[in-house]
Short mmCIF file of C-alpha atoms and ligand atoms in Angstrom, two decimals:
data_model
loop_
_atom_site.label_atom_id
_atom_site.label_comp_id
_atom_site.label_asym_id
_atom_site.label_seq_id
_atom_site.Cartn_x
_atom_site.Cartn_y
_atom_site.Cartn_z
CA MET A 8 0.00 0.00 0.00
CA PHE A 9 1.14 3.48 -0.79
CA ILE A 10 0.60 5.82 2.13
CA ASP A 11 1.52 9.42 1.65
CA LYS A 12 0.16 11.10 4.76
CA ALA A 13 0.69 10.59 8.46
CA LYS A 14 0.00 12.43 11.68
CA LEU A 15 2.53 11.82 14.42
CA PHE A 16 2.34 12.56 18.12
CA MET A 17 5.65 13.55 19.60
CA ALA A 18 6.60 13.70 23.27
CA ALA A 19 10.21 14.62 23.89
CA GLY A 20 11.91 13.43 27.08
CA LYS A 21 12.04 15.50 30.20
CA GLY A 22 15.33 16.79 31.52
CA GLY A 23 16.80 14.96 34.50
CA ASP A 24 16.44 16.60 37.92
CA GLY A 25 19.30 18.53 39.37
CA CYS A 26 20.64 17.10 42.63
CA MET A 27 20.83 18.68 46.00
CA ALA A 28 23.77 17.34 47.96
CA PHE A 29 26.46 18.62 50.29
CA ARG A 30 30.07 17.73 50.62
CA ARG A 31 30.59 15.40 53.58
CA GLU A 32 34.19 14.52 53.92
CA LYS A 33 36.44 13.78 56.79
CA TYR A 34 38.30 16.86 58.00
CA VAL A 35 36.22 19.17 55.75
CA ALA A 36 33.94 21.18 57.94
CA LEU A 37 30.99 23.00 56.44
CA GLY A 38 31.06 21.14 53.16
CA GLY A 39 29.69 23.17 50.27
CA PRO A 40 27.05 22.21 47.72
CA PHE A 41 27.88 19.08 45.81
CA GLY A 42 24.82 18.27 43.63
CA GLY A 43 25.27 17.75 39.92
CA ASN A 44 23.01 18.82 37.05
CA GLY A 45 20.47 16.60 35.39
CA GLY A 46 21.06 15.47 31.81
CA ASN A 47 19.01 16.83 28.92
CA GLY A 48 16.04 14.89 27.58
CA GLY A 49 16.35 13.46 24.08
CA ASN A 50 15.14 15.45 21.08
CA ILE A 51 12.89 13.86 18.48
CA VAL A 52 14.46 14.26 15.07
CA ILE A 53 12.91 13.47 11.68
CA VAL A 54 15.47 12.32 9.14
CA ALA A 55 15.01 11.69 5.42
CA ASP A 56 16.28 8.25 4.44
CA ARG A 57 16.34 6.99 0.89
CA ASN A 58 15.61 3.42 1.95
CA PHE A 59 12.10 4.38 3.02
CA LYS A 60 9.42 4.57 0.36
CA THR A 61 6.13 5.29 2.09
CA LEU A 62 4.74 6.69 5.31
CA LEU A 63 2.87 3.45 6.01
CA ASP A 64 4.93 2.37 9.02
CA LEU A 65 4.67 5.79 10.55
CA GLN A 66 0.93 5.92 10.06
CA ARG A 67 0.66 2.60 11.88
CA HIS A 68 2.89 3.73 14.73
CA PRO A 69 2.08 7.37 15.25
CA HIS A 70 3.35 7.81 18.83
CA TYR A 71 6.95 8.74 19.56
CA LYS A 72 8.56 9.37 22.89
CA SER A 73 12.21 10.13 23.49
CA GLU A 74 14.10 9.20 26.66
CA LYS A 75 14.42 11.30 29.77
CA GLY A 76 17.71 12.78 30.90
CA GLU A 77 19.31 11.12 33.93
CA HIS A 78 19.15 12.86 37.26
CA GLY A 79 22.17 14.62 38.62
CA GLN A 80 23.92 13.04 41.58
CA GLY A 81 26.08 13.86 44.54
CA LYS A 82 29.79 14.57 44.21
CA ASN A 83 28.88 16.94 41.37
CA CYS A 84 28.07 14.06 39.05
CA HIS A 85 26.01 15.28 36.14
CA GLY A 86 23.27 13.05 34.75
CA ARG A 87 23.75 11.62 31.29
CA SER A 88 21.77 13.32 28.52
CA ALA A 89 19.41 11.05 26.59
CA ASP A 90 20.03 10.16 22.95
CA ASP A 91 17.90 11.76 20.29
CA LEU A 92 15.08 9.64 18.93
CA ILE A 93 15.39 9.36 15.15
CA VAL A 94 12.27 8.96 13.03
CA LYS A 95 13.03 8.02 9.43
CA VAL A 96 10.91 9.23 6.53
CA PRO A 97 11.15 8.88 2.73
CA LEU A 98 12.80 11.56 0.64
CA GLY A 99 10.25 14.16 -0.40
CA THR A 100 8.50 14.36 2.96
CA VAL A 101 7.07 17.73 3.87
CA VAL A 102 6.83 18.34 7.63
CA ARG A 103 4.13 20.58 9.05
CA LYS A 104 3.56 21.83 12.56
CA ASP A 105 0.39 23.80 13.34
CA GLY A 106 -0.34 23.81 9.63
CA GLU A 107 2.92 25.56 8.75
CA ILE A 108 5.64 23.88 6.75
CA ILE A 109 8.74 23.61 8.90
CA ALA A 110 10.82 21.41 6.62
CA ASP A 111 10.88 19.89 3.19
CA LEU A 112 13.17 16.89 3.43
CA VAL A 113 14.36 16.01 -0.05
CA ASN A 114 17.98 14.97 0.46
CA ASP A 115 19.20 11.77 2.05
CA GLY A 116 20.15 12.53 5.65
CA GLN A 117 18.45 15.91 5.80
CA SER A 118 16.85 16.35 9.22
CA ILE A 119 14.84 18.55 11.50
CA ILE A 120 14.28 18.57 15.25
CA VAL A 121 10.53 18.46 15.73
CA ALA A 122 10.34 18.18 19.51
CA ARG A 123 13.04 19.37 21.87
CA GLY A 124 13.97 17.43 24.96
CA GLY A 125 13.80 19.29 28.26
CA ARG A 126 16.92 20.88 29.73
CA GLY A 127 18.41 19.10 32.70
CA GLY A 128 17.70 20.82 36.01
CA ARG A 129 20.68 22.46 37.70
CA GLY A 130 22.02 20.89 40.84
CA ASN A 131 22.69 22.94 43.91
CA SER A 132 26.38 23.38 43.03
CA SER A 133 25.20 25.64 40.22
CA PHE A 134 23.42 27.94 42.62
CA LYS A 135 26.41 28.63 44.81
CA SER A 136 27.30 32.29 45.02
CA SER A 137 29.22 34.56 47.36
CA ARG A 138 25.98 35.43 49.09
CA ASN A 139 24.66 31.90 49.25
CA THR A 140 27.46 29.45 49.80
CA ALA A 141 25.22 26.55 50.78
CA PRO A 142 22.13 26.81 48.56
CA ARG A 143 19.27 24.43 49.19
CA ILE A 144 18.07 24.92 45.64
CA ALA A 145 18.03 22.38 42.86
CA GLU A 146 15.90 22.59 39.75
CA LYS A 147 13.83 19.71 38.52
CA GLY A 148 14.15 18.80 34.86
CA GLN A 149 12.39 20.89 32.23
CA PRO A 150 9.44 19.11 30.58
CA GLY A 151 10.07 17.97 27.03
CA GLU A 152 8.20 19.52 24.13
CA GLU A 153 4.99 17.81 23.06
CA CYS A 154 3.48 18.38 19.65
CA THR A 155 1.75 16.83 16.70
CA VAL A 156 3.43 16.81 13.33
CA ASP A 157 1.81 16.28 9.95
CA LEU A 158 3.82 14.53 7.29
CA GLU A 159 3.06 14.54 3.60
CA LEU A 160 5.04 12.70 1.02
CA LYS A 161 5.54 14.33 -2.33
CA ILE A 162 7.34 11.95 -4.60
CA ILE A 163 10.47 13.22 -6.21
CA ALA A 164 10.71 12.08 -9.81
CA ASP A 165 12.24 13.67 -12.89
CA VAL A 166 9.37 12.79 -15.16
CA GLY A 167 5.67 12.55 -14.37
CA ILE A 168 3.55 10.40 -16.67
CA ILE A 169 0.06 11.78 -17.12
CA GLY A 170 -2.91 10.90 -19.29
CA TYR A 171 -6.43 9.51 -19.29
CA PRO A 172 -7.07 6.09 -17.75
CA ASN A 173 -6.19 3.15 -19.95
CA ALA A 174 -3.87 5.23 -22.19
CA GLY A 175 -0.94 2.92 -21.55
CA LYS A 176 1.02 4.87 -18.94
CA SER A 177 1.86 1.85 -16.82
CA THR A 178 2.66 -0.19 -19.92
CA PHE A 179 5.15 2.49 -20.92
CA LEU A 180 6.78 2.53 -17.48
CA SER A 181 7.10 -1.25 -17.46
CA LYS A 182 8.75 -1.11 -20.89
CA ILE A 183 11.43 1.45 -20.02
CA SER A 184 12.25 0.37 -16.47
CA PHE A 185 12.25 -2.65 -14.20
CA ALA A 186 9.05 -1.45 -12.56
CA LYS A 187 6.21 -3.98 -12.60
CA PRO A 188 3.03 -1.95 -12.33
CA LYS A 189 -0.35 -3.57 -12.76
CA ILE A 190 -1.60 -3.29 -16.32
CA ALA A 191 -5.13 -4.10 -17.47
CA ASP A 192 -7.66 -3.27 -20.12
CA TYR A 193 -9.93 -1.14 -17.97
CA PRO A 194 -9.71 2.38 -16.53
CA PHE A 195 -8.23 3.04 -13.08
CA THR A 196 -5.93 0.06 -12.98
CA THR A 197 -3.26 2.13 -11.29
CA LEU A 198 -4.40 3.14 -7.82
CA SER A 199 -1.23 4.72 -6.48
CA PRO A 200 1.96 6.08 -8.02
CA ASN A 201 4.57 3.70 -9.42
CA LEU A 202 8.15 4.74 -9.70
CA GLY A 203 10.61 3.41 -12.24
CA VAL A 204 14.26 4.17 -12.81
CA VAL A 205 15.44 4.55 -16.38
CA GLN A 206 19.11 4.15 -17.12
CA PHE A 207 20.28 6.32 -19.98
CA PHE A 208 24.03 6.19 -20.65
CA ASP A 209 25.68 7.11 -17.36
CA LYS A 210 22.63 8.83 -15.89
CA SER A 211 19.51 7.49 -14.26
CA PHE A 212 16.15 9.18 -14.23
CA VAL A 213 13.08 8.51 -12.16
CA PHE A 214 9.69 8.26 -13.84
CA ALA A 215 6.45 8.40 -11.86
CA ASP A 216 3.32 6.80 -13.28
CA ILE A 217 0.24 8.15 -11.56
CA PRO A 218 -3.41 7.04 -11.75
CA GLY A 219 -5.30 8.21 -14.81
CA LEU A 220 -6.82 11.69 -14.84
CA ILE A 221 -10.34 12.46 -15.97
CA ASP A 222 -12.45 15.57 -16.41
CA GLY A 223 -12.95 17.20 -13.06
CA ALA A 224 -9.82 15.55 -11.64
CA SER A 225 -8.62 18.89 -10.28
CA HIS A 226 -11.82 19.04 -8.24
CA GLY A 227 -11.53 15.55 -6.87
CA LYS A 228 -13.13 13.43 -9.58
CA GLY A 229 -11.65 10.01 -10.22
CA LEU A 230 -8.41 9.16 -8.45
CA GLY A 231 -6.01 11.54 -10.09
CA HIS A 232 -6.55 14.54 -7.88
CA ASP A 233 -4.82 13.07 -4.86
CA PHE A 234 -1.85 12.29 -6.98
CA LEU A 235 -1.48 15.49 -8.94
CA ARG A 236 0.62 16.92 -6.16
CA HIS A 237 3.08 14.11 -6.62
CA ILE A 238 3.95 15.38 -10.05
CA GLU A 239 4.24 18.97 -8.87
CA ARG A 240 7.92 18.48 -8.33
CA THR A 241 8.77 16.58 -11.47
CA LYS A 242 10.93 18.38 -13.99
CA VAL A 243 8.89 17.52 -17.08
CA LEU A 244 5.65 15.74 -17.86
CA LEU A 245 5.17 12.94 -20.33
CA HIS A 246 1.62 13.12 -21.60
CA ILE A 247 0.51 9.77 -23.01
CA VAL A 248 -2.50 10.00 -25.26
CA ASP A 249 -4.50 6.97 -26.39
CA ALA A 250 -4.77 7.15 -30.19
CA PHE A 251 -8.37 6.04 -29.80
CA GLY A 252 -9.20 8.77 -27.32
CA TYR A 253 -11.29 8.16 -24.22
CA GLU A 254 -15.00 7.45 -24.23
CA ASN A 255 -16.51 10.01 -26.61
CA LYS A 256 -13.38 12.17 -26.87
CA ASN A 257 -10.85 11.83 -29.68
CA ALA A 258 -7.14 11.82 -28.96
CA TYR A 259 -6.65 15.56 -29.29
CA SER A 260 -9.68 16.39 -27.13
CA THR A 261 -8.29 14.25 -24.33
CA TYR A 262 -5.05 16.19 -24.57
CA VAL A 263 -6.91 19.52 -24.27
CA ALA A 264 -9.13 18.28 -21.45
CA ILE A 265 -6.23 17.13 -19.31
CA ASN A 266 -4.42 20.39 -19.78
CA LYS A 267 -7.50 22.17 -18.59
CA GLU A 268 -7.43 20.05 -15.44
CA LEU A 269 -3.76 20.75 -14.84
CA LYS A 270 -4.35 24.46 -15.17
CA SER A 271 -7.19 24.51 -12.70
CA TYR A 272 -5.17 22.41 -10.26
CA SER A 273 -2.00 24.48 -10.27
CA LEU A 274 -0.19 26.90 -12.51
CA VAL A 275 3.07 25.21 -11.61
CA LEU A 276 1.79 22.05 -13.25
CA ALA A 277 0.30 23.84 -16.24
CA LYS A 278 3.62 25.54 -16.95
CA LYS A 279 5.73 22.39 -16.89
CA ILE A 280 7.33 21.22 -20.09
CA GLN A 281 5.14 18.54 -21.62
CA ILE A 282 6.24 15.94 -24.11
CA ILE A 283 3.37 14.30 -25.93
CA ALA A 284 3.23 10.69 -27.08
CA VAL A 285 0.33 9.21 -29.00
CA ASN A 286 0.14 5.55 -28.01
CA LYS A 287 -1.06 2.24 -29.45
CA ILE A 288 0.11 2.86 -33.03
CA ASP A 289 0.58 -0.89 -33.41
CA VAL A 290 -3.18 -1.13 -33.83
CA PRO A 291 -4.22 -0.75 -37.47
CA GLY A 292 -6.15 2.42 -38.23
CA THR A 293 -4.32 4.71 -35.85
CA GLU A 294 -2.41 6.59 -38.58
CA LYS A 295 -5.39 8.84 -39.12
CA ALA A 296 -5.60 9.75 -35.43
CA VAL A 297 -1.89 10.58 -35.34
CA LYS A 298 -2.21 12.70 -38.46
CA LEU A 299 -5.15 14.64 -37.03
CA PHE A 300 -3.27 15.20 -33.82
CA LYS A 301 -0.18 16.39 -35.65
CA LYS A 302 -2.24 19.02 -37.44
CA LYS A 303 -2.98 20.66 -34.11
CA LYS A 304 0.32 19.93 -32.42
CA LYS A 305 3.51 19.39 -34.39
CA ASN A 306 5.76 17.88 -31.80
CA VAL A 307 4.17 14.55 -31.13
CA PHE A 308 5.81 11.16 -30.72
CA PRO A 309 3.82 8.24 -32.14
CA ILE A 310 4.63 5.16 -30.04
CA SER A 311 3.57 1.70 -29.16
CA ALA A 312 4.30 1.18 -25.49
CA LEU A 313 3.31 -2.45 -25.91
CA LYS A 314 5.65 -3.24 -28.79
CA GLY A 315 8.32 -0.72 -27.95
CA THR A 316 7.98 1.20 -31.21
CA GLY A 317 9.17 4.82 -31.18
CA ILE A 318 10.33 4.71 -27.60
CA LYS A 319 14.00 5.54 -28.17
CA PRO A 320 13.54 8.95 -29.82
CA LEU A 321 10.88 9.76 -27.23
CA LEU A 322 13.19 8.91 -24.33
CA ALA A 323 16.01 10.90 -25.87
CA GLU A 324 13.76 13.94 -26.14
CA ILE A 325 12.46 13.57 -22.58
CA LEU A 326 15.92 13.29 -21.12
CA ARG A 327 17.18 16.19 -23.20
CA LYS A 328 14.35 18.31 -21.74
CA VAL A 329 14.97 17.04 -18.22
CA LYS A 330 18.52 18.35 -18.43
CA THR A 331 17.32 21.83 -19.32
CA VAL A 332 15.33 22.11 -16.09
CA LYS A 333 17.26 23.33 -13.14
CA GLU A 334 17.43 21.21 -10.03
CA GLU A 335 15.01 22.64 -7.52
CA LYS A 336 16.74 23.59 -4.32
CA PRO A 337 15.24 21.94 -1.26
CA LYS A 338 13.50 24.34 1.01
CA GLU A 339 15.29 24.54 4.32
CA ILE A 340 12.58 26.22 6.24
CA GLN A 341 13.69 25.21 9.71
CA SER A 342 12.03 27.57 12.18
CA VAL A 343 12.09 30.71 10.10
CA HIS A 344 8.58 31.35 11.30
CA TYR A 345 9.41 33.07 14.51
CA LYS A 346 6.27 33.48 16.49
CA TYR A 347 6.22 36.19 19.07
CA GLU A 348 4.75 34.96 22.28
CA PRO A 349 4.55 36.99 25.46
CA GLU A 350 6.43 35.41 28.35
CA PHE A 351 3.23 34.98 30.26
CA VAL A 352 -0.40 36.05 30.33
CA VAL A 353 -2.46 36.59 33.46
CA ASN A 354 -6.19 35.86 33.34
CA LYS A 355 -8.81 36.38 35.97
CA VAL A 356 -11.07 33.34 36.20
CA GLY A 357 -13.87 33.96 38.65
CA ASP A 358 -12.16 34.98 41.88
CA ALA A 359 -8.98 33.12 40.97
CA PHE A 360 -6.08 34.06 38.71
CA GLU A 361 -4.26 31.90 36.23
CA ILE A 362 -0.85 32.49 34.75
CA ILE A 363 -0.30 31.00 31.30
CA GLY A 364 2.90 30.69 29.30
CA LYS A 365 5.62 28.14 28.70
CA LYS A 366 8.15 30.07 30.74
CA ILE A 367 5.86 29.90 33.77
CA THR A 368 4.72 26.29 33.35
CA ASP A 369 8.38 25.25 32.95
CA LEU A 370 9.35 27.22 36.01
CA VAL A 371 6.60 25.55 38.02
CA ALA A 372 7.57 22.10 36.76
CA MET A 373 11.22 22.75 37.60
CA THR A 374 10.69 24.11 41.10
CA ASP A 375 10.81 21.90 44.17
CA PHE A 376 8.18 23.62 46.27
CA SER A 377 8.98 21.55 49.33
CA GLU A 378 12.23 23.47 49.75
CA PRO A 379 11.64 26.95 51.15
CA GLU A 380 14.70 28.27 49.35
CA SER A 381 13.52 26.92 46.01
CA PHE A 382 10.13 28.43 46.67
CA GLY A 383 11.84 31.72 47.47
CA ARG A 384 13.65 31.60 44.16
CA PHE A 385 10.35 30.93 42.39
CA GLN A 386 8.84 34.00 44.02
CA ASN A 387 11.83 36.14 43.09
CA ILE A 388 11.62 35.13 39.45
CA MET A 389 7.88 35.80 39.35
CA LYS A 390 8.56 39.24 40.72
CA LYS A 391 11.47 39.90 38.40
CA ILE A 392 9.67 39.07 35.19
CA GLY A 393 6.68 41.18 36.23
CA VAL A 394 4.10 38.56 37.16
CA ASN A 395 3.36 40.18 40.52
CA LYS A 396 2.84 43.55 38.92
CA LYS A 397 0.44 42.07 36.38
CA LEU A 398 -1.48 40.23 39.11
CA LYS A 399 -1.94 43.50 40.99
CA GLU A 400 -3.11 45.25 37.84
CA LYS A 401 -5.74 42.56 37.45
CA GLY A 402 -6.92 43.28 40.97
CA ILE A 403 -5.47 40.47 43.04
CA VAL A 404 -6.01 40.66 46.81
CA GLN A 405 -4.59 38.93 49.82
CA GLY A 406 -5.71 35.30 49.88
CA SER A 407 -6.68 35.01 46.20
CA ILE A 408 -6.03 31.68 44.52
CA VAL A 409 -3.36 31.67 41.81
CA ARG A 410 -2.90 28.80 39.36
CA ALA A 411 0.20 28.21 37.24
CA GLY A 412 0.59 24.93 35.40
CA ASP A 413 -0.21 22.17 37.89
CA TYR A 414 0.51 24.36 40.85
CA GLU A 415 -1.93 26.31 42.95
CA PHE A 416 -1.14 28.71 45.76
CA THR A 417 -2.71 31.53 47.74
CA TYR A 418 -1.46 35.00 47.14
CA GLU A 419 0.22 36.84 49.97
CA GLU A 420 1.54 40.35 49.82
N1 GTP B 15 -2.35 -2.39 -28.57
C1 GTP B 15 -1.78 -1.73 -27.58
N2 GTP B 15 -2.31 -1.81 -26.36
C2 GTP B 15 -1.70 -1.11 -25.38
C3 GTP B 15 -0.55 -0.32 -25.61
N3 GTP B 15 -0.19 0.25 -24.45
C4 GTP B 15 -1.08 -0.18 -23.52
N4 GTP B 15 -1.97 -1.00 -24.07
C5 GTP B 15 -3.10 -1.67 -23.39
O1 GTP B 15 -3.96 -0.73 -22.87
C6 GTP B 15 -4.51 -1.18 -21.64
C7 GTP B 15 -4.24 -0.18 -20.55
O2 GTP B 15 -2.87 -0.12 -20.30
P1 GTP B 15 -2.27 0.45 -18.94
O3 GTP B 15 -0.80 0.53 -19.11
O4 GTP B 15 -2.81 -0.31 -17.79
O5 GTP B 15 -2.91 1.90 -18.98
P2 GTP B 15 -2.79 3.06 -17.90
O6 GTP B 15 -2.70 4.35 -18.63
O7 GTP B 15 -1.73 2.77 -16.94
O8 GTP B 15 -4.22 2.96 -17.21
P3 GTP B 15 -4.69 3.41 -15.75
O9 GTP B 15 -3.71 2.89 -14.79
O10 GTP B 15 -6.03 2.79 -15.58
O11 GTP B 15 -4.77 4.89 -15.75
C8 GTP B 15 -3.87 -2.53 -21.39
O12 GTP B 15 -4.76 -3.53 -21.80
C9 GTP B 15 -2.64 -2.49 -22.23
O13 GTP B 15 -2.22 -3.78 -22.64
C10 GTP B 15 -0.03 -0.27 -26.92
O14 GTP B 15 0.97 0.38 -27.24
N5 GTP B 15 -0.69 -1.00 -27.87
MG1 MG B 16 -1.76 2.44 -14.99
#
């Protein structure tokens, strides 16, 4: 099965907790802080790998979770950071987060971090200062990022084969490559794209055979619509026309109709170089159709995909045209969309107040509220970044309930 879409749920590992410990050695009085930092949680990284062909496996296993960082320990031992979790996708995978494209992975090995692991919490050694030589403060690990990611595979081929159903597209592909697509004497035999590699002297080219297009394809009729986007990135199009036409259309009318569909689907497609082949000339009586076609359009290649007639000059022309099209540079979009977010927002909910924002929820998650000194630090940070001021503006009074992340406390002046 050919699967070209998947939605993945990512949960990156939390950072390890920082350690609170004190030096306890013989002959060393008043040992100082001795707690190491936690290790970082693992990132989740999506990597393009040319050995993968579809998104099927990913669609079946949509949940990914990277490891946590190890906790820090005494004697200033830092916790080990977790390894990144690698998720492999086929070349041509477009990665979206919140509907925005964040990467277009077209080269082998190209990657993007989609969910960042949490930072390891700092141990109490890190909080030592001239004013506080024995801090009882250690951060807990930062939570890892959680997100959903939408993947979409857009095949990367040099040549896209288009045409009405039953025109002989798959037959052509099977003739020029080792691909073994299903071929049959009825429309819509091909249900998903087939790729074939054509060796031409020292170069190889990839051809993509997509399901047949019909009138209204650009608006979802037939099967073709879903697959039109796969040929958006091809360099040229090979338009195979059945010499007998399709249903009540003659060969030339099918050519015109498909071009109309391409145009209403995307201008990019409509503007692509198209090489036209009129197929099935082994059948007696097709000369007339070819002649008629040639009156309207000079550059046409009469072929028989079945018998192999006329294929060499056609291939030579296609490959000559492919070489004239510049290689499209992959889009490296990685996080160019910088979203401005305020550090925090204070809302009044009934009589209570809630503080929202990643900075605050992280701070709450990383604070050990059972240690008065840690709690003191929490309060200082809230004051420093202006949370207290905002709470007062919103009308907070002594004893009001304040919620931040999972934490709830009563406000005291
Ligand atoms: N006589 C003759 N028959 C052909 C030729 N090329 C294809 N056919 C026949 O036409 C029918 C359709 O061929 P396919 O290759 O499956 O056509 P397709 O364009 O891939 O069709 P869809 O996948 O349905 O869109 C089959 O019965 C083929 O054997 C040809 O050059 N000559
Ligand atoms: Mg086919």
